């Protein structure tokens, strides 16, 4: 039986709580600064859309991080979410035994 200590964290939550809130910045203002549609950032912050490579590059440039930081947050979220969604199927897969 699997036990998850915490649910996966969407990169939008990190963006909001670690960047936007401390800076007192809205999603709309960030979108203008990144030269992207307002809805792109709003949807990421709302956790309904993923961070794309394009957005990761823009966020990294603006916040002086790396694109890998944003992409790794997204990949970790995607893997944890998908693993939970197909947990029963994964349990049914036999491991290759070392001969």
GROMACS .gro file of C-alpha atoms in nm:
model
   99
    1UNK     CA    1   0.000   0.000   0.000
    2UNK     CA    2   0.128   0.342  -0.101
    3UNK     CA    3   0.117   0.640   0.129
    4UNK     CA    4   0.166   0.990  -0.001
    5UNK     CA    5   0.268   1.238   0.261
    6UNK     CA    6   0.168   1.541   0.055
    7UNK     CA    7  -0.025   1.585  -0.268
    8UNK     CA    8   0.175   1.699  -0.570
    9UNK     CA    9   0.230   2.074  -0.587
   10UNK     CA   10   0.141   2.245  -0.914
   11UNK     CA   11   0.398   2.497  -1.039
   12UNK     CA   12   0.120   2.756  -1.042
   13UNK     CA   13   0.099   2.731  -0.666
   14UNK     CA   14   0.474   2.794  -0.638
   15UNK     CA   15   0.447   3.084  -0.880
   16UNK     CA   16   0.167   3.240  -0.680
   17UNK     CA   17   0.285   3.176  -0.324
   18UNK     CA   18   0.662   3.217  -0.368
   19UNK     CA   19   0.672   3.491  -0.630
   20UNK     CA   20   0.351   3.682  -0.696
   21UNK     CA   21   0.220   3.721  -0.341
   22UNK     CA   22   0.553   3.832  -0.187
   23UNK     CA   23   0.601   4.081  -0.471
   24UNK     CA   24   0.243   4.204  -0.453
   25UNK     CA   25   0.219   4.133  -0.825
   26UNK     CA   26  -0.093   4.023  -1.010
   27UNK     CA   27  -0.103   3.754  -1.274
   28UNK     CA   28  -0.204   4.021  -1.524
   29UNK     CA   29   0.098   4.238  -1.449
   30UNK     CA   30   0.332   3.938  -1.473
   31UNK     CA   31   0.175   3.846  -1.806
   32UNK     CA   32   0.239   4.196  -1.939
   33UNK     CA   33   0.600   4.182  -1.821
   34UNK     CA   34   0.644   3.842  -1.991
   35UNK     CA   35   0.467   3.954  -2.312
   36UNK     CA   36   0.210   3.672  -2.292
   37UNK     CA   37  -0.169   3.669  -2.272
   38UNK     CA   38  -0.304   3.740  -1.924
   39UNK     CA   39  -0.506   3.419  -1.935
   40UNK     CA   40  -0.188   3.211  -1.969
   41UNK     CA   41  -0.056   3.319  -1.630
   42UNK     CA   42  -0.401   3.319  -1.470
   43UNK     CA   43  -0.458   2.958  -1.578
   44UNK     CA   44  -0.117   2.848  -1.450
   45UNK     CA   45  -0.181   3.018  -1.115
   46UNK     CA   46  -0.529   2.859  -1.105
   47UNK     CA   47  -0.356   2.522  -1.159
   48UNK     CA   48  -0.561   2.440  -1.467
   49UNK     CA   49  -0.276   2.460  -1.719
   50UNK     CA   50   0.085   2.345  -1.720
   51UNK     CA   51   0.399   2.553  -1.747
   52UNK     CA   52   0.518   2.512  -2.105
   53UNK     CA   53   0.876   2.540  -2.222
   54UNK     CA   54   0.794   2.883  -2.365
   55UNK     CA   55   0.658   3.003  -2.033
   56UNK     CA   56   0.945   2.843  -1.840
   57UNK     CA   57   1.194   3.039  -2.049
   58UNK     CA   58   1.007   3.363  -1.983
   59UNK     CA   59   0.965   3.300  -1.610
   60UNK     CA   60   1.333   3.210  -1.578
   61UNK     CA   61   1.438   3.529  -1.752
   62UNK     CA   62   1.209   3.749  -1.545
   63UNK     CA   63   1.271   3.592  -1.203
   64UNK     CA   64   1.641   3.518  -1.266
   65UNK     CA   65   1.595   3.144  -1.221
   66UNK     CA   66   1.651   2.869  -1.475
   67UNK     CA   67   1.402   2.722  -1.722
   68UNK     CA   68   1.490   2.383  -1.570
   69UNK     CA   69   1.353   2.498  -1.234
   70UNK     CA   70   1.008   2.564  -1.381
   71UNK     CA   71   1.012   2.256  -1.602
   72UNK     CA   72   1.123   2.031  -1.315
   73UNK     CA   73   0.833   2.160  -1.105
   74UNK     CA   74   0.596   2.075  -1.391
   75UNK     CA   75   0.745   1.730  -1.455
   76UNK     CA   76   0.736   1.641  -1.085
   77UNK     CA   77   0.371   1.746  -1.070
   78UNK     CA   78   0.282   1.555  -1.388
   79UNK     CA   79   0.456   1.236  -1.273
   80UNK     CA   80   0.298   1.239  -0.928
   81UNK     CA   81  -0.047   1.315  -1.068
   82UNK     CA   82  -0.027   1.046  -1.335
   83UNK     CA   83   0.115   0.788  -1.094
   84UNK     CA   84  -0.182   0.843  -0.865
   85UNK     CA   85  -0.426   0.825  -1.156
   86UNK     CA   86  -0.295   0.491  -1.286
   87UNK     CA   87  -0.181   0.341  -0.954
   88UNK     CA   88  -0.391   0.025  -0.996
   89UNK     CA   89  -0.259  -0.034  -1.347
   90UNK     CA   90   0.099   0.017  -1.231
   91UNK     CA   91   0.044  -0.233  -0.949
   92UNK     CA   92  -0.053  -0.490  -1.212
   93UNK     CA   93   0.277  -0.464  -1.396
   94UNK     CA   94   0.529  -0.729  -1.299
   95UNK     CA   95   0.883  -0.612  -1.252
   96UNK     CA   96   1.155  -0.762  -1.465
   97UNK     CA   97   1.338  -0.994  -1.232
   98UNK     CA   98   1.715  -1.006  -1.236
   99UNK     CA   99   1.810  -1.347  -1.368
   0.00000   0.00000   0.00000
